[in-house]
Short mmCIF file of C-alpha atoms in Angstrom, two decimals:
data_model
loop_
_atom_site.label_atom_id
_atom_site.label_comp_id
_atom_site.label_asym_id
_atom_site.label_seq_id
_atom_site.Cartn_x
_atom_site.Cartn_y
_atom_site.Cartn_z
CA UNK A 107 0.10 10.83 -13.35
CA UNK A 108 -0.85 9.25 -16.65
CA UNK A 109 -3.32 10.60 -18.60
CA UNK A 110 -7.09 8.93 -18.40
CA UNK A 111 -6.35 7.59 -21.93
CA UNK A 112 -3.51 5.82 -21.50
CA UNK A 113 -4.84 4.73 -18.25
CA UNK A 114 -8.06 3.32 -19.94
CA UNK A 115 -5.56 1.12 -22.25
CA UNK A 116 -3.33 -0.46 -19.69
CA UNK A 117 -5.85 -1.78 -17.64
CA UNK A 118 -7.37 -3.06 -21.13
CA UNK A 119 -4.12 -5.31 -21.14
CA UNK A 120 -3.83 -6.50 -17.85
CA UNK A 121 -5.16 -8.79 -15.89
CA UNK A 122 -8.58 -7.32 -14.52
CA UNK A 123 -10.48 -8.05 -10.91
CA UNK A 124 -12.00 -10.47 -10.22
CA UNK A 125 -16.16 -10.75 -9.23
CA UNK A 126 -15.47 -9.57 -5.28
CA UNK A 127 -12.50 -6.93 -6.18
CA UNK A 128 -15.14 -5.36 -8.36
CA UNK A 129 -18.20 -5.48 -6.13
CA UNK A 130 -15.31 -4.11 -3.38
CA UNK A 131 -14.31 -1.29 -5.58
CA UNK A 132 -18.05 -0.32 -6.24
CA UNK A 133 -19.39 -0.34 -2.64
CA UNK A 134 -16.31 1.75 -1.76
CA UNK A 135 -17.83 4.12 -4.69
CA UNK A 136 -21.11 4.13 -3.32
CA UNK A 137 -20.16 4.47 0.37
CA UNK A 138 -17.37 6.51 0.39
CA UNK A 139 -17.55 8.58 -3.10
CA UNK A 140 -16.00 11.40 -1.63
CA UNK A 141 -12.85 9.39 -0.60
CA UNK A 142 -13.07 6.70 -3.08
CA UNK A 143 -9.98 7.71 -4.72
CA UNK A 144 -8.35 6.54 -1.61
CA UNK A 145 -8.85 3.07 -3.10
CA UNK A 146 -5.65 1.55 -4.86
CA UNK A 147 -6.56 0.99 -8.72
CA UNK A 148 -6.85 -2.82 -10.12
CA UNK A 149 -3.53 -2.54 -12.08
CA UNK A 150 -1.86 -1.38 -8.94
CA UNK A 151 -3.34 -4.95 -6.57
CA UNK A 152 -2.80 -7.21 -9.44
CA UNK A 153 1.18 -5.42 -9.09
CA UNK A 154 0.96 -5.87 -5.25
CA UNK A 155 -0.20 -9.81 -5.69
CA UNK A 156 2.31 -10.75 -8.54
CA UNK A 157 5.11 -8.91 -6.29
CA UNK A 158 4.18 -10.88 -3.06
CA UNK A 159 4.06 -13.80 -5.15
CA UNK A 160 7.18 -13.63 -6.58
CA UNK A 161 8.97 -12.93 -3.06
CA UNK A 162 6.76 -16.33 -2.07
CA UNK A 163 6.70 -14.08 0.98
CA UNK A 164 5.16 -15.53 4.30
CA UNK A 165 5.35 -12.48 6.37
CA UNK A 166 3.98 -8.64 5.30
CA UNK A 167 3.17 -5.62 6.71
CA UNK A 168 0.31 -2.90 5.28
CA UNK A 169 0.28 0.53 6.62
CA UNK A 170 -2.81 2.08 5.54
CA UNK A 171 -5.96 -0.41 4.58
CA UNK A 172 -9.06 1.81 3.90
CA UNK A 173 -11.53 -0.67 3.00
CA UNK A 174 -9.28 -3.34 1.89
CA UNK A 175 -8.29 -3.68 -2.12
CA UNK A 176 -4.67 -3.55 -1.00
CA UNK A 177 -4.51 -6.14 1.69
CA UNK A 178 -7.19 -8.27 0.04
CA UNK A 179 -4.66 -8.39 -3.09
CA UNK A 180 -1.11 -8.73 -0.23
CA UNK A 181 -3.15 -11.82 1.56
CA UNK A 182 -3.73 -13.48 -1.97
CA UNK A 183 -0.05 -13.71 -2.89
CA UNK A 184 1.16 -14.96 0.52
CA UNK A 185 2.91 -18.71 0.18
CA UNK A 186 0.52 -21.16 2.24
CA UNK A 187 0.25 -19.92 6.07
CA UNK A 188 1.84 -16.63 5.38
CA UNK A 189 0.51 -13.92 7.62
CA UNK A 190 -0.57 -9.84 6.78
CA UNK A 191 -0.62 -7.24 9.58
CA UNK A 192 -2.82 -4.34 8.24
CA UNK A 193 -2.62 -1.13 10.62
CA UNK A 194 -5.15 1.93 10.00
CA UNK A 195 -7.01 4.21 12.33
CA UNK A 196 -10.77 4.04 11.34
CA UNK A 197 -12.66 0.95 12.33
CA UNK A 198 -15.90 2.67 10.06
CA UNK A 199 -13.58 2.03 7.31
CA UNK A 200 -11.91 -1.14 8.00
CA UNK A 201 -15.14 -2.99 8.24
CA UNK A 202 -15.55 -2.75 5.11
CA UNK A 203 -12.27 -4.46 4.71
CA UNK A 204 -13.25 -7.18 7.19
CA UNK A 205 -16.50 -8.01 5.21
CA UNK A 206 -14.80 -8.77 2.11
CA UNK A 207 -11.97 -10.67 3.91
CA UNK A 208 -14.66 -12.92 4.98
CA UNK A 209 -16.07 -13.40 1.49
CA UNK A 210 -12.80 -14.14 0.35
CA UNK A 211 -11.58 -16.49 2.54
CA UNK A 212 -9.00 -14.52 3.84
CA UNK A 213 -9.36 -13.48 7.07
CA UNK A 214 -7.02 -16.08 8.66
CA UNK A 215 -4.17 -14.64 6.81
CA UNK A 216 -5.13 -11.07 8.19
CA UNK A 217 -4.10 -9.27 11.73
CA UNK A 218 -5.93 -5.58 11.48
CA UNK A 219 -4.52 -3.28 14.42
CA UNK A 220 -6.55 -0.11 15.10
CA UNK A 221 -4.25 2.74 16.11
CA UNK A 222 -2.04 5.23 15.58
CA UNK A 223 0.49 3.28 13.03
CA UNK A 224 3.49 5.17 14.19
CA UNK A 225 3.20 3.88 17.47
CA UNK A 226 1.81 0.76 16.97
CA UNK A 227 4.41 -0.51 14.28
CA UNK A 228 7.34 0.69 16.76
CA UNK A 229 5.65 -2.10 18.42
CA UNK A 230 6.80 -4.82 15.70
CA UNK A 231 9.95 -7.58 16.75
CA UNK A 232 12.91 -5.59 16.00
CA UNK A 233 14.66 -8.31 14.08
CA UNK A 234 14.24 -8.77 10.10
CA UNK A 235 11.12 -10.23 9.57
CA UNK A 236 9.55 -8.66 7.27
CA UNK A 237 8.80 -9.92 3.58
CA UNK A 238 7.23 -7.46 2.17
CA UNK A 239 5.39 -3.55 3.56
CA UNK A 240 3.03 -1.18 1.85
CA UNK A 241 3.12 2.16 2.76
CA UNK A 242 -0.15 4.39 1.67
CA UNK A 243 -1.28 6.33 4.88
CA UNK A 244 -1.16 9.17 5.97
CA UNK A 245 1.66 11.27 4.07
CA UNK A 246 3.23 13.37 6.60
CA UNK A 247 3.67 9.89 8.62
CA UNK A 248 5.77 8.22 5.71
CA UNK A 249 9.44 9.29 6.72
CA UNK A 250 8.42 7.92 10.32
CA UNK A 251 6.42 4.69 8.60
CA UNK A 252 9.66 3.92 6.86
CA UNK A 253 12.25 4.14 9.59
CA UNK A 254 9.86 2.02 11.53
CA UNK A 255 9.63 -0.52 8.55
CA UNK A 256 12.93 -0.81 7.30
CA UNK A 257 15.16 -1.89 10.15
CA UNK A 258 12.71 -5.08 10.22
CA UNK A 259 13.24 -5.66 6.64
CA UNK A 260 14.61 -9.58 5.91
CA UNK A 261 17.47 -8.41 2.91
CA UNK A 262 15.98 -8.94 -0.31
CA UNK A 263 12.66 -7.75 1.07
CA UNK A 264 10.70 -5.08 -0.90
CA UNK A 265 9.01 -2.22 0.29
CA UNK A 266 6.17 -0.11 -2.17
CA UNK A 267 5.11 3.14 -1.23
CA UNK A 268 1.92 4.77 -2.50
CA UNK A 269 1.07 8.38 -4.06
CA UNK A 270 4.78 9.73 -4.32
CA UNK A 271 3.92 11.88 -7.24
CA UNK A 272 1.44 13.34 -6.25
CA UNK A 273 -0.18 14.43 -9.54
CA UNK A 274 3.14 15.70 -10.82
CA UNK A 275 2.95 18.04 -8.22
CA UNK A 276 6.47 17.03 -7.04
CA UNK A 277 8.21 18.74 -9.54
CA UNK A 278 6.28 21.86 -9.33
CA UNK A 279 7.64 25.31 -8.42
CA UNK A 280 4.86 25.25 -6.05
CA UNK A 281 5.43 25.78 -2.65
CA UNK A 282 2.75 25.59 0.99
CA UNK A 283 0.66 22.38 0.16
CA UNK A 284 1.67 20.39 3.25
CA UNK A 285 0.79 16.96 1.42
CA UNK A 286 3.06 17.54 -1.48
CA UNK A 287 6.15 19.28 0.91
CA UNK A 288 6.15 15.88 3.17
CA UNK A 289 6.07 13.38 -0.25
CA UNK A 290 9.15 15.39 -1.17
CA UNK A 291 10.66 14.97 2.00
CA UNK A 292 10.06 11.41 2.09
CA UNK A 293 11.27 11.06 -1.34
CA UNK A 294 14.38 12.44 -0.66
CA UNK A 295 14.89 10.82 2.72
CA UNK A 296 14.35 7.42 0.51
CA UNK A 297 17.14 8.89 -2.19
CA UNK A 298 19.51 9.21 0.80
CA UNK A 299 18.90 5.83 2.50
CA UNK A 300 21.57 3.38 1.86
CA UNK A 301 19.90 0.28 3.34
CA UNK A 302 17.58 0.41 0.19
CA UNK A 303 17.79 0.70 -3.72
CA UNK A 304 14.80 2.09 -5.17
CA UNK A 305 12.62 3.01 -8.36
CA UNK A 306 9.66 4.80 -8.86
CA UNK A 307 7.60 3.59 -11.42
CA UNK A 308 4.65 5.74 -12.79
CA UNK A 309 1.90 3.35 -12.14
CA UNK A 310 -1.01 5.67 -11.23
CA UNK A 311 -0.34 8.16 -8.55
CA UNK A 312 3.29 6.89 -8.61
CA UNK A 313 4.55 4.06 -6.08
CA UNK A 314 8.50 3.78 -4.98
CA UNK A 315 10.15 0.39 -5.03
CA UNK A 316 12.15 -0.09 -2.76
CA UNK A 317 14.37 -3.32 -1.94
CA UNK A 318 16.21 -4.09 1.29
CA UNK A 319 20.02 -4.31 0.79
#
């Protein structure tokens, strides 16, 4: 993870939210302060918009949507009538999410499914047809997120996966902190997947690229 400094200076040069990304971020704060870290950083959505953009994707897939930065900043980049499926467990949450959909004007671009996301993106047509996914759930439900996810992958599509350095803690000699254990799992499930080349790039918490072969 990059230290607060350097941190402070790339958001200084790059493109920073907007009015209702900033009123989302704060609520979240003020809500949720306890979890608010849960909440993707501004650098990291302006990355997830210019990357959906450039993919002029029509079809994407979000596993994971808290109270929305991420899939507000997926539904911007979507070429006209392009469609986001968001999947996450906690309606409390996800209303949050919905409200700010609204004031955006995105909500007709966005499918939320409440449920268990292993199961319910099992439930997705089997045949490439996916864009572009965002994985940042639950971490000991990546390895299954991703072998759902992949197989419906159009080639060329691109995949970005949340929190995979967890701190630095990845490389540690440290051993027993079930969080860490399953992001090195997935990580090296990822390494050994042919169907994909990957980078990780250390934009906050770290977030693997991945692009469908």
């Amino acid at each position: 993870m990059l230290g607060e400094d350097l941190q402070r200076y790339i958001g200084e040069h790059s493109t920073g939210p907007d009015r209702v990304m900033q009123d989302l971020a704060a609520e979240t704060r003020e809500a949720l302060a306890d979890r608010a870290g849960m909440q993707i950083g501004a650098d990291q959505a302006r990355l997830l918009t210019m990357l959906v953009q450039t993919l002029n994707a029509t079809t994407a897939v979000e596993i994971g949507t808290f109270t929305g930065m991420s899939s507000l900043a997926i539904a911007r980049g979507l070429a006209p009538g392009g469609r986001l499926t968001c999947f996450d467990v906690s309606d409390e949450f996800t209303s949050i999410a919905r409200r700010y959909w609204d004031r955006d004007g995105m909500s007709d671009r966005i499918e939320l499914i409440l449920g268990d996301a292993r199961e319910e993106t099992a439930k997705l047509p089997d045949e490439p047809h996916i864009d572009f996914a965002f994985i940042d759930a639950d971490k000991s439900g990546y390895v299954t997120y991703w072998e759902n996810i992949v197989p419906r992958m159009k080639p060329g599509g691109l995949i970005a996966v949340d929190n995979v350095l967890q701190r630095g803690r990845v490389v540690s000699a440290d051993t027993g902190n079930d969080t860490v254990d399953a992001i090195r799992a997935f990580n090296t499930h990822v390494v050994g997947d042919d169907r994909v080349e990957q980078v990780v790039l250390p934009i906050r918490d770290g977030v693997t690229l991945a692009r469908r072969r």
